CSV table of C-alpha atoms and ligand atoms in Angstrom, one decimal:
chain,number,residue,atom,x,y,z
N,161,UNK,CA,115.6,107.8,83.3
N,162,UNK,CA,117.2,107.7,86.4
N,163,UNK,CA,115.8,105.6,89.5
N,164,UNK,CA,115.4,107.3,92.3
N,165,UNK,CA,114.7,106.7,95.9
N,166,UNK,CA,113.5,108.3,98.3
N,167,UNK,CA,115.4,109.4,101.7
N,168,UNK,CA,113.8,111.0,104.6
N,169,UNK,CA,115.4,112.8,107.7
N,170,UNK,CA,113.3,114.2,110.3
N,171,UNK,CA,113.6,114.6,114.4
N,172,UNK,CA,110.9,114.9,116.6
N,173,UNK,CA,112.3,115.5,120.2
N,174,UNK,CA,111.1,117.4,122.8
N,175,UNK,CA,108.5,119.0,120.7
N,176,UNK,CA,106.2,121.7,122.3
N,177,UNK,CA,103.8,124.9,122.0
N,178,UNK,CA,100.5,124.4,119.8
N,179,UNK,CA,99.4,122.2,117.0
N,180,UNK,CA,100.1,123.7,113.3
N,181,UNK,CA,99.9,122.3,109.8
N,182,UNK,CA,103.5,120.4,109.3
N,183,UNK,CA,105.7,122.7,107.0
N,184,UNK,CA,107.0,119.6,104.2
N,185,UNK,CA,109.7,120.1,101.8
N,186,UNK,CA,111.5,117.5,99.2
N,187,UNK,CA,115.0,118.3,98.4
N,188,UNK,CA,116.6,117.1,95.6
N,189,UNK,CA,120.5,117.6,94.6
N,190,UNK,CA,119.4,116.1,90.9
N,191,UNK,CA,117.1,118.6,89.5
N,192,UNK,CA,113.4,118.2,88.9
N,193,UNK,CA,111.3,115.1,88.4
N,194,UNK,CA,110.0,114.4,85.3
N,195,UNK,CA,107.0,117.3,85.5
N,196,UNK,CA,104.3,115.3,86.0
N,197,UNK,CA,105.8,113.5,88.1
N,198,UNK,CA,106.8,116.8,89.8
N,199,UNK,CA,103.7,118.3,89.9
N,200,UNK,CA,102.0,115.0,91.3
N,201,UNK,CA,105.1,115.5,94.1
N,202,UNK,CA,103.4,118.9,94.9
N,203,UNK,CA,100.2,117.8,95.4
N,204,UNK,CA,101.0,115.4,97.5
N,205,UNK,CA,103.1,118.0,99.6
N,206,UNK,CA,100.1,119.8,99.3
N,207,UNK,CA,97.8,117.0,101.3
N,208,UNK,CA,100.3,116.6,103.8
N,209,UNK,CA,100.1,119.8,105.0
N,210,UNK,CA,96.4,119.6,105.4
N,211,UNK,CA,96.3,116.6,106.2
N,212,UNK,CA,98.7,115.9,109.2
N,213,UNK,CA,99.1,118.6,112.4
N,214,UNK,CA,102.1,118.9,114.2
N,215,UNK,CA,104.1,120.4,117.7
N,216,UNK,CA,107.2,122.4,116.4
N,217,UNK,CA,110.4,120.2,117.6
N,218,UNK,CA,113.1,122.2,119.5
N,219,UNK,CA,115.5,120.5,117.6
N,220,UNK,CA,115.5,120.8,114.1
N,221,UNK,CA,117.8,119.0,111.3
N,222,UNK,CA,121.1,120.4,111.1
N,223,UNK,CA,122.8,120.4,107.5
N,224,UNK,CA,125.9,118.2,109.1
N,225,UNK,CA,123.5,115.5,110.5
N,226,UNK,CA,122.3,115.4,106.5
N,227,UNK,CA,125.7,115.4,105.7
N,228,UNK,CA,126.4,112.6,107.6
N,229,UNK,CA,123.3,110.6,107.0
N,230,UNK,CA,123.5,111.2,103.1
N,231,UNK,CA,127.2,111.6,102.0
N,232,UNK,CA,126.1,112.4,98.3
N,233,UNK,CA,124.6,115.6,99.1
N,234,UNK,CA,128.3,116.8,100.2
N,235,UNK,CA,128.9,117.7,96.6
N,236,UNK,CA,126.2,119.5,95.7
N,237,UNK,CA,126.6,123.3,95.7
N,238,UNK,CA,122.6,123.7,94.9
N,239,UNK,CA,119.9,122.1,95.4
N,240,UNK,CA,115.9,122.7,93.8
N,241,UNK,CA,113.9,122.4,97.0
N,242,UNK,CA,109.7,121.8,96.3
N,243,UNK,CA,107.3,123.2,99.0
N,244,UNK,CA,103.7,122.5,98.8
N,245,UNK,CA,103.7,126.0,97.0
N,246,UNK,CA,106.8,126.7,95.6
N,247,UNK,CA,109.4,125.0,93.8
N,248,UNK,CA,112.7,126.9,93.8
N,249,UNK,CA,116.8,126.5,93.0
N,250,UNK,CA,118.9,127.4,97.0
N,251,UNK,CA,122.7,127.6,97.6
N,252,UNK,CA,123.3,124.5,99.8
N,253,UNK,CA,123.7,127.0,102.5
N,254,UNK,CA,120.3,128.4,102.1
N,255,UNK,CA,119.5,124.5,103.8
N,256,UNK,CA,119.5,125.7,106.9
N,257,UNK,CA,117.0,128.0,107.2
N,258,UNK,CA,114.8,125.4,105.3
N,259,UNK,CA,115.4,122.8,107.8
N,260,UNK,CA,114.5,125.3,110.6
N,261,UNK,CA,111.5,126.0,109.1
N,262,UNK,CA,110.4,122.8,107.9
N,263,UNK,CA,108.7,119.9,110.3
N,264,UNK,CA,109.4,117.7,107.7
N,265,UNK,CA,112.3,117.1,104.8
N,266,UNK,CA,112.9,114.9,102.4
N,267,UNK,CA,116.0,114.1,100.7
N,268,UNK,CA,115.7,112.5,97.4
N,269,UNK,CA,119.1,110.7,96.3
N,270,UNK,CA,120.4,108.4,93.5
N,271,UNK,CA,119.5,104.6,93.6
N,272,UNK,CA,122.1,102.2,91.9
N,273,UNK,CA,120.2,99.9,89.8
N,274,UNK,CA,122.8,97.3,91.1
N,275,UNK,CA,121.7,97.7,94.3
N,276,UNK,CA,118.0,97.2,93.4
N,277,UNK,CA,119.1,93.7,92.0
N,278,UNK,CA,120.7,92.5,95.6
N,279,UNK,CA,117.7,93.8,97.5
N,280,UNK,CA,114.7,93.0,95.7
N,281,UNK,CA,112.9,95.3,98.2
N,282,UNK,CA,114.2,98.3,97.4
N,283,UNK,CA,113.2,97.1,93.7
N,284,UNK,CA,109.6,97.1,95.1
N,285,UNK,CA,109.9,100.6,96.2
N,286,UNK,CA,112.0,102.4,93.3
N,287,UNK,CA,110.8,100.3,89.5
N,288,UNK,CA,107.2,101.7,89.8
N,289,UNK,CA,108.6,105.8,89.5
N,290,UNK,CA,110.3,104.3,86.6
N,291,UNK,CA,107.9,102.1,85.3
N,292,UNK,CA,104.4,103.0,84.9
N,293,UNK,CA,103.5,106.4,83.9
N,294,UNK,CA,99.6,107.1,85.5
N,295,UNK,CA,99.7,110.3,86.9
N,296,UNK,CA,97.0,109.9,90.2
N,297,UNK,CA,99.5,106.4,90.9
N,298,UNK,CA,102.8,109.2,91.4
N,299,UNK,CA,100.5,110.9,93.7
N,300,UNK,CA,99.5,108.1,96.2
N,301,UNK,CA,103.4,106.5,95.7
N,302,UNK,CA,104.5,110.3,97.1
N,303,UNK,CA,102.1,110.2,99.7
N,304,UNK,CA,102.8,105.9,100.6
N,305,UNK,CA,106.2,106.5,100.9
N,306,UNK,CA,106.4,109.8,102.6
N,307,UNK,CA,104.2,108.0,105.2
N,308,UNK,CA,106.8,105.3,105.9
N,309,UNK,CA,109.0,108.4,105.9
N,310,UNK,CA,107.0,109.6,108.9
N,311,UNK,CA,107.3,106.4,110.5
N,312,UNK,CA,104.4,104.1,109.3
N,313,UNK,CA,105.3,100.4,109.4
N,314,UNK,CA,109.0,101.5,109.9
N,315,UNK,CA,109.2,102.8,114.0
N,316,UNK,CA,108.6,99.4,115.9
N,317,UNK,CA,106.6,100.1,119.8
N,318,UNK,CA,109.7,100.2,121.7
N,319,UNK,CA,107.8,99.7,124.8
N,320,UNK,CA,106.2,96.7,123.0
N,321,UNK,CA,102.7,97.9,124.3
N,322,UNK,CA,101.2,97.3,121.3
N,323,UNK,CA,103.0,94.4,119.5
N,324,UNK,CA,101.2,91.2,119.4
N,325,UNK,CA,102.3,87.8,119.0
N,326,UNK,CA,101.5,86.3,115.5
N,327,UNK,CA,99.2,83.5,115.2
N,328,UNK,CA,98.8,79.9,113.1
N,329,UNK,CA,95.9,79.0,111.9
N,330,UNK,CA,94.4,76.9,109.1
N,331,UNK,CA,92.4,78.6,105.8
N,332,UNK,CA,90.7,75.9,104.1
N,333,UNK,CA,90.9,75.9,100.6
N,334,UNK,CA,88.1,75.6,97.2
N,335,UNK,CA,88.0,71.6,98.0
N,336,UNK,CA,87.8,72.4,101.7
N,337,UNK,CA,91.6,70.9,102.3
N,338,UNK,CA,93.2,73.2,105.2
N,339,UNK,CA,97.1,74.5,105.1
N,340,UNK,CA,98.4,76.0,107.4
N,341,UNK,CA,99.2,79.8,107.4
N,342,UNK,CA,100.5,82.4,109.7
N,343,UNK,CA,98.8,86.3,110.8
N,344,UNK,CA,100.6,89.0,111.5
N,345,UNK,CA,99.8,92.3,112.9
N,346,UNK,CA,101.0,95.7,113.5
N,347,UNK,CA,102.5,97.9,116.0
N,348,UNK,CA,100.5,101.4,117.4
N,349,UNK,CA,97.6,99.7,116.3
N,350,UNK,CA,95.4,100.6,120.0
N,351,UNK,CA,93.8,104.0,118.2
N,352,UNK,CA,93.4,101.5,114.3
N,353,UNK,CA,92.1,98.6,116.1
N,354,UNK,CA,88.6,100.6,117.1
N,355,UNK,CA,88.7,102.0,113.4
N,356,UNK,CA,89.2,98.5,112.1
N,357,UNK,CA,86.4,96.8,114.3
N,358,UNK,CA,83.9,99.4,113.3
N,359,UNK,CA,84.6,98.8,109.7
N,360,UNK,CA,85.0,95.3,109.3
N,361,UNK,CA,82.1,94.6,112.0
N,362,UNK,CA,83.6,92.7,113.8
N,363,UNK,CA,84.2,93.5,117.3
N,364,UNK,CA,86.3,90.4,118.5
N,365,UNK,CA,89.2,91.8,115.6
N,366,UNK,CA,92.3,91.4,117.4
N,367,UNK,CA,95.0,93.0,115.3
N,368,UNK,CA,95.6,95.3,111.9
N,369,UNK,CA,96.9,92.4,109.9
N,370,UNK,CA,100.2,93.0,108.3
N,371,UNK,CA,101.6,92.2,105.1
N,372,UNK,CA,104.1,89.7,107.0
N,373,UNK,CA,107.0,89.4,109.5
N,374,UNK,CA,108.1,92.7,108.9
N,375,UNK,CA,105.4,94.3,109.8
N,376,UNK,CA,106.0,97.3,107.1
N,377,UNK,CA,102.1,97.7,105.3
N,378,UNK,CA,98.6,96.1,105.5
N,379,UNK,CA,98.3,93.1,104.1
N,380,UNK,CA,96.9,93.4,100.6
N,381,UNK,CA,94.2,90.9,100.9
N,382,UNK,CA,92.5,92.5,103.9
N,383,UNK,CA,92.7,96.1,102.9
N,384,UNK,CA,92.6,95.8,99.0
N,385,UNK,CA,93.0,99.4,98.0
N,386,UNK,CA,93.8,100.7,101.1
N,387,UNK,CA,97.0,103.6,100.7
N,388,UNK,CA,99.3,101.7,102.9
N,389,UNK,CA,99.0,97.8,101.5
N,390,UNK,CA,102.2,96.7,99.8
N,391,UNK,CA,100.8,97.3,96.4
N,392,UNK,CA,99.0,100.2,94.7
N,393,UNK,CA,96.3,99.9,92.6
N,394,UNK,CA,96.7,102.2,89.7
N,395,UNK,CA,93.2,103.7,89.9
N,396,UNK,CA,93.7,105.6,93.2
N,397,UNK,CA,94.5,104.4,97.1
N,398,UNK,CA,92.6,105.5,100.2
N,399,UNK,CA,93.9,106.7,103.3
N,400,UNK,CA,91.3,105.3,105.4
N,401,UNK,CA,90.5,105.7,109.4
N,402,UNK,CA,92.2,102.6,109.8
N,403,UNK,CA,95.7,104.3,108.6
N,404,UNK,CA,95.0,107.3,110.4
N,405,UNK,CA,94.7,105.6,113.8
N,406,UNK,CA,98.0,103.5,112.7
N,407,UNK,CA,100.2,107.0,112.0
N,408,UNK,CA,98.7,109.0,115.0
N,409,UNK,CA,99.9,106.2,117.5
N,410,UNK,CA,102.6,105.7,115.2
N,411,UNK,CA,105.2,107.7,118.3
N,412,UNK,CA,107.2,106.5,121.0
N,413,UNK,CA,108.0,108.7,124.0
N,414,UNK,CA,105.3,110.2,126.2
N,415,UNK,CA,103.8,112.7,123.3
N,416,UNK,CA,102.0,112.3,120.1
N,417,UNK,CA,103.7,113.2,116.9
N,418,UNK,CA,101.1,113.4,114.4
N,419,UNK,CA,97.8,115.0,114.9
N,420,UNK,CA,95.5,114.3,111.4
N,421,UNK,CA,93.3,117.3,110.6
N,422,UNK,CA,89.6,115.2,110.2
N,423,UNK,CA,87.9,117.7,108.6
N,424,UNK,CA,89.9,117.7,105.6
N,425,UNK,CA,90.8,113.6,105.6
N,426,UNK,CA,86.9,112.2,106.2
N,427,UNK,CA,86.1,113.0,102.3
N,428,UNK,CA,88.5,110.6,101.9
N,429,UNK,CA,88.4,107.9,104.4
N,430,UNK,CA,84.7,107.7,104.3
N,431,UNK,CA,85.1,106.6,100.6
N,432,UNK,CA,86.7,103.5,102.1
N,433,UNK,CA,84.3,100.6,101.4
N,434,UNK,CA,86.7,97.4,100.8
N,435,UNK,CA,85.7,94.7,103.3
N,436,UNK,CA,83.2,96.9,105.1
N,437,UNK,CA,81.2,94.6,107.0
N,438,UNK,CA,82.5,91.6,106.0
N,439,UNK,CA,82.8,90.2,109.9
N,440,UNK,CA,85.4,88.3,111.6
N,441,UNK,CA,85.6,85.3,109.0
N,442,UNK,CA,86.9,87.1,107.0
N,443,UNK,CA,89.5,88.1,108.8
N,444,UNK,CA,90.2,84.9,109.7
N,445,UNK,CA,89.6,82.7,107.2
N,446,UNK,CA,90.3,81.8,103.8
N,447,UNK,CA,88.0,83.7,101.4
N,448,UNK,CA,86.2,80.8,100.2
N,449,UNK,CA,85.1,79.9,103.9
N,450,UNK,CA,84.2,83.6,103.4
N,451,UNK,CA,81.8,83.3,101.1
N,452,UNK,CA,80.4,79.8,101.9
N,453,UNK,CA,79.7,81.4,105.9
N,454,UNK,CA,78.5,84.8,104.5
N,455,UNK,CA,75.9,82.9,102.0
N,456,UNK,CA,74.5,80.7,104.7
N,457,UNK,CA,74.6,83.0,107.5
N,458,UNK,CA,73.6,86.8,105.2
N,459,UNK,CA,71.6,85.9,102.1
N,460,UNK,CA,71.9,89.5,101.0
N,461,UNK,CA,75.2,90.0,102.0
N,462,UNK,CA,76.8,91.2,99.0
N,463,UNK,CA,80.8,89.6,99.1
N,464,UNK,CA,82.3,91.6,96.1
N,465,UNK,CA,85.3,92.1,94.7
N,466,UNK,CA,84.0,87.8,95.5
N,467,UNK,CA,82.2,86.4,93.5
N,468,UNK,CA,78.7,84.8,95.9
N,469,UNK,CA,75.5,83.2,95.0
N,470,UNK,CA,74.6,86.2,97.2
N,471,UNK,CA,75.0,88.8,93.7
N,472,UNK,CA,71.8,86.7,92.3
N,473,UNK,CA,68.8,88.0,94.6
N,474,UNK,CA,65.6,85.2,94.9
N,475,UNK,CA,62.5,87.0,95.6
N,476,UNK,CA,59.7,84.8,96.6
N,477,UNK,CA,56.2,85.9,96.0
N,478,UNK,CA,52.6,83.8,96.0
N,479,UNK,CA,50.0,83.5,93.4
N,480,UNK,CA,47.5,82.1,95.4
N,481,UNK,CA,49.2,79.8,97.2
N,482,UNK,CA,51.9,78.7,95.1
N,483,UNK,CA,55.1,80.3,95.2
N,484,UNK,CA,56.8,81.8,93.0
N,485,UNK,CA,60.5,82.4,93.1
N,486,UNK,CA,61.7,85.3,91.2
N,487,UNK,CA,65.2,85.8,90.4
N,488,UNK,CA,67.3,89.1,89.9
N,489,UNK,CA,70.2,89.4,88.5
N,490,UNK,CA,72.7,91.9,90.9
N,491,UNK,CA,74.6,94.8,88.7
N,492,UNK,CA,77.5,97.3,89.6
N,493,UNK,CA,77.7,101.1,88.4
N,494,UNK,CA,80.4,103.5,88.8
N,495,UNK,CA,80.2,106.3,90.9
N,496,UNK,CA,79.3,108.8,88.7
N,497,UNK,CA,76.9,107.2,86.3
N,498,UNK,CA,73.8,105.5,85.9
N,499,UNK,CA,74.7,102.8,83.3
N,500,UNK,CA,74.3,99.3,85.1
N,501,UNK,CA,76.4,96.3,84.0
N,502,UNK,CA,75.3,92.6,84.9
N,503,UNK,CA,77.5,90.3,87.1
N,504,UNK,CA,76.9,87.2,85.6
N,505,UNK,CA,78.7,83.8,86.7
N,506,UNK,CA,80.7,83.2,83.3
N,507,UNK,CA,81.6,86.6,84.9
N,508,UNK,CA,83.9,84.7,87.3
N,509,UNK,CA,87.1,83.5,87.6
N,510,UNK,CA,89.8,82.5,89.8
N,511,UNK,CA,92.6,84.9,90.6
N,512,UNK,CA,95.8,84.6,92.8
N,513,UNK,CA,94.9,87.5,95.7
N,514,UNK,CA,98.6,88.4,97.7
N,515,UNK,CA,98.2,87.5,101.1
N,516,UNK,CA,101.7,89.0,102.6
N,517,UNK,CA,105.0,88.6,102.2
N,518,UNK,CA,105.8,85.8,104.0
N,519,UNK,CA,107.7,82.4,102.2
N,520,UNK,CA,107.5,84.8,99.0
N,521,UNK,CA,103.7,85.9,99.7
N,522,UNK,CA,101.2,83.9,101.2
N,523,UNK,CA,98.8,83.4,98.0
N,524,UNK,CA,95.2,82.6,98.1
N,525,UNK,CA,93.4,81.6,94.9
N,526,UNK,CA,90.0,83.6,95.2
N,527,UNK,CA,86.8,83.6,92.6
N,528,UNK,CA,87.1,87.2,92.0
N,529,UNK,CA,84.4,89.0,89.9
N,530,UNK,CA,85.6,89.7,86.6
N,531,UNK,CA,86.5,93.5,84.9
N,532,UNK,CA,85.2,95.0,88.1
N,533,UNK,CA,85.8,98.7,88.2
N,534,UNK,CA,87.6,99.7,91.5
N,535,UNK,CA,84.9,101.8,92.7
N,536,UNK,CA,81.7,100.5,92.2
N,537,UNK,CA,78.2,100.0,94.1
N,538,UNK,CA,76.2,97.3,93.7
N,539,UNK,CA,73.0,97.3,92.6
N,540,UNK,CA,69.7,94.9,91.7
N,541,UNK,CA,69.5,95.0,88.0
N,542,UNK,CA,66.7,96.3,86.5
N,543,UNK,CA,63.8,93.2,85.9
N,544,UNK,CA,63.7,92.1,82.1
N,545,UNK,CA,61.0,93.5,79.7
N,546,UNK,CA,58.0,91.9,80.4
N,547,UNK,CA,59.3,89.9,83.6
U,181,ZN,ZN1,105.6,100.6,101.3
């Protein structure tokens, strides 16, 4: 199969009148998709258009400034052009009403392999459509990428409002040895950084932490699932409050670009759980400091995906005057059942967690709970027979 990447044009100047749903297309001079891969393309179209709100620009795309951006699509006499509804062959003229009416194109073109070799980036971005078939994981790649399309992680603050200085510090290890790391954080973070505080709780949070120098994603070991980390999980990705506040500040001039429609995202974002509560150590820290702070300072606290003496519960109770220490054992379910499976400690292990991307990823070794599902709740396990 052919790699593809994806290639986005879009110009928002001087835009005015009232707020509508953004008009999104995909235009592609090499035919379809594979279809499921096609129709995971249209349903991400599809959650674009509810999702984001938009001013019409006075200025839309002209065919010569795609021309001239994308040389390729000079020889095409046709293209297939997929709406959120429709999915249809055009004359290359037919473009230019598209691009009137669309808010949003993009222009899908041919990767060279070779070039996926010299820039091991792009690899990043263009093996996974090749690679790895799960049908819900084309969906949240359309939508990741067609986010950084729209300027998330990509647009840097030109005014530099919002762009804060990285920071050293020292995460101490399992045998409590420190090493130095560095913290990075994003731009148009002033709407994410309220989001963030509430959800972490922690209300000294100073930054979104970014996956590295760059400055392109989350960082993966703060946000775990989160839409916008540099790696998806093949279960499914949430576009959490956090990212919304990120894409909606994500404009430089004196207007806002993006306006997100909250009715139809909170479903979503509320279903955000990783790190919730998990407090300023663990933003700072390494996660093993994590865990040692949380099980001193929240005996109930329960750490998970980390592993904690925290998932086995002590209850204390008298008989007479001697105490009696009764231990539960803490269990996970899955959303939509009632079947409870222990988390025992044999049920632990030690797992490289991707810190960022800097000096080839910052990598911390974490005590991760083994086979846990991505979504899960944790619950006290039921006592044994007779206990
Ligand atoms: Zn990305």
């Amino acid at each position: 199969m052919q790699a593809l990447l994806i290639y986005f044009l879009t110009y928002f100047l001087s835009a005015h009148g009232s707020l509508t749903p953004m008009k999104i297309a995909v235009v592609s001079g090499y035919g379809s998709l594979e279809p499921e891969m096609q129709s995971q393309l249209q349903n991400s179209l599809n959650w674009f258009q509810s999702a984001f709100l938009v001013h019409k620009s006075s200025h839309p795309v002209q065919i010569s400034d795609i021309y001239e951006r994308i040389p390729e699509y000079q020889k095409f006499s046709s293209v297939l052009v997929q709406t959120p509804l429709h999915r249809q062959n055009i004359r290359i003229k037919g473009l230019k009403s598209l691009l009137e009416i669309s808010d949003f194109t993009v222009f899908i073109v041919a990767q060279d392999p070779r070039r996926c070799a010299r820039e091991p980036d792009l690899l990043a971005e263009a093996l996974p459509i090749v690679l790895l078939p799960d049908t819900r994981f084309y969906y949240d790649l359309f939508r990741h990428e067609t986010l950084h399309g729209l300027g998330y992680g990509l647009i840097v603050d030109k005014t530099g409002l919002t762009d804060k200085p990285s920071e050293k510090m020292t995460w101490h290890g399992a045998n409590g040895v420190g090493h130095p790391e560095n913290r990075h954080f994003l731009d148009f973070d002033n709407f994410a950084l309220k989001a963030g505080k509430e959800h972490f709780g922690c209300s000294n949070m100073k930054g979104i932490p970014a996956d590295g120098e760059r400055k392109n994603h989350l960082n993966e070991y703060v946000f775990g699932n989160e839409l916008m980390t540099t790696h998806l999980e093949p279960s499914g990705n949430i576009f959490s409050w956090i990212s919304v506040g990120i894409i909606e500040r994500t404009y430089n001039g004196d207007q806002q670009w993006y306006h997100i429609n909250r009715t139809y995202i909170t479903p979503e974002a509320d279903q955000y759980s990783y790190g919730r509560n998990f407090g300023c150590v663990f933003l700072e820290k390494s996660c093993h400091e994590f865990i040692r702070f949380t099980e001193a300072t929240k005996p109930n606290f329960k750490t998970a995906p980390f592993c904690s003496r925290n998932h086995k519960n002590v209850n204390l109770r008298y008989f007479y005057y001697f105490p009696i220490f009764h231990e539960f054992q803490m269990c996970y379910k899955l959303p939509n059942s009632q079947k409870l499976y222990k988390i025992s400690d044999k049920g632990c292990e030690m797992r490289r967690v991707i810190g960022g991307t800097d000096n080839g990823g910052q990598q911390r070794e974490c005590p991760i709970i083994k086979h846990l599902p991505p979504m899960y709740e944790i619950v006290q396990c039921p006592p044994p027979p007779g206990g």
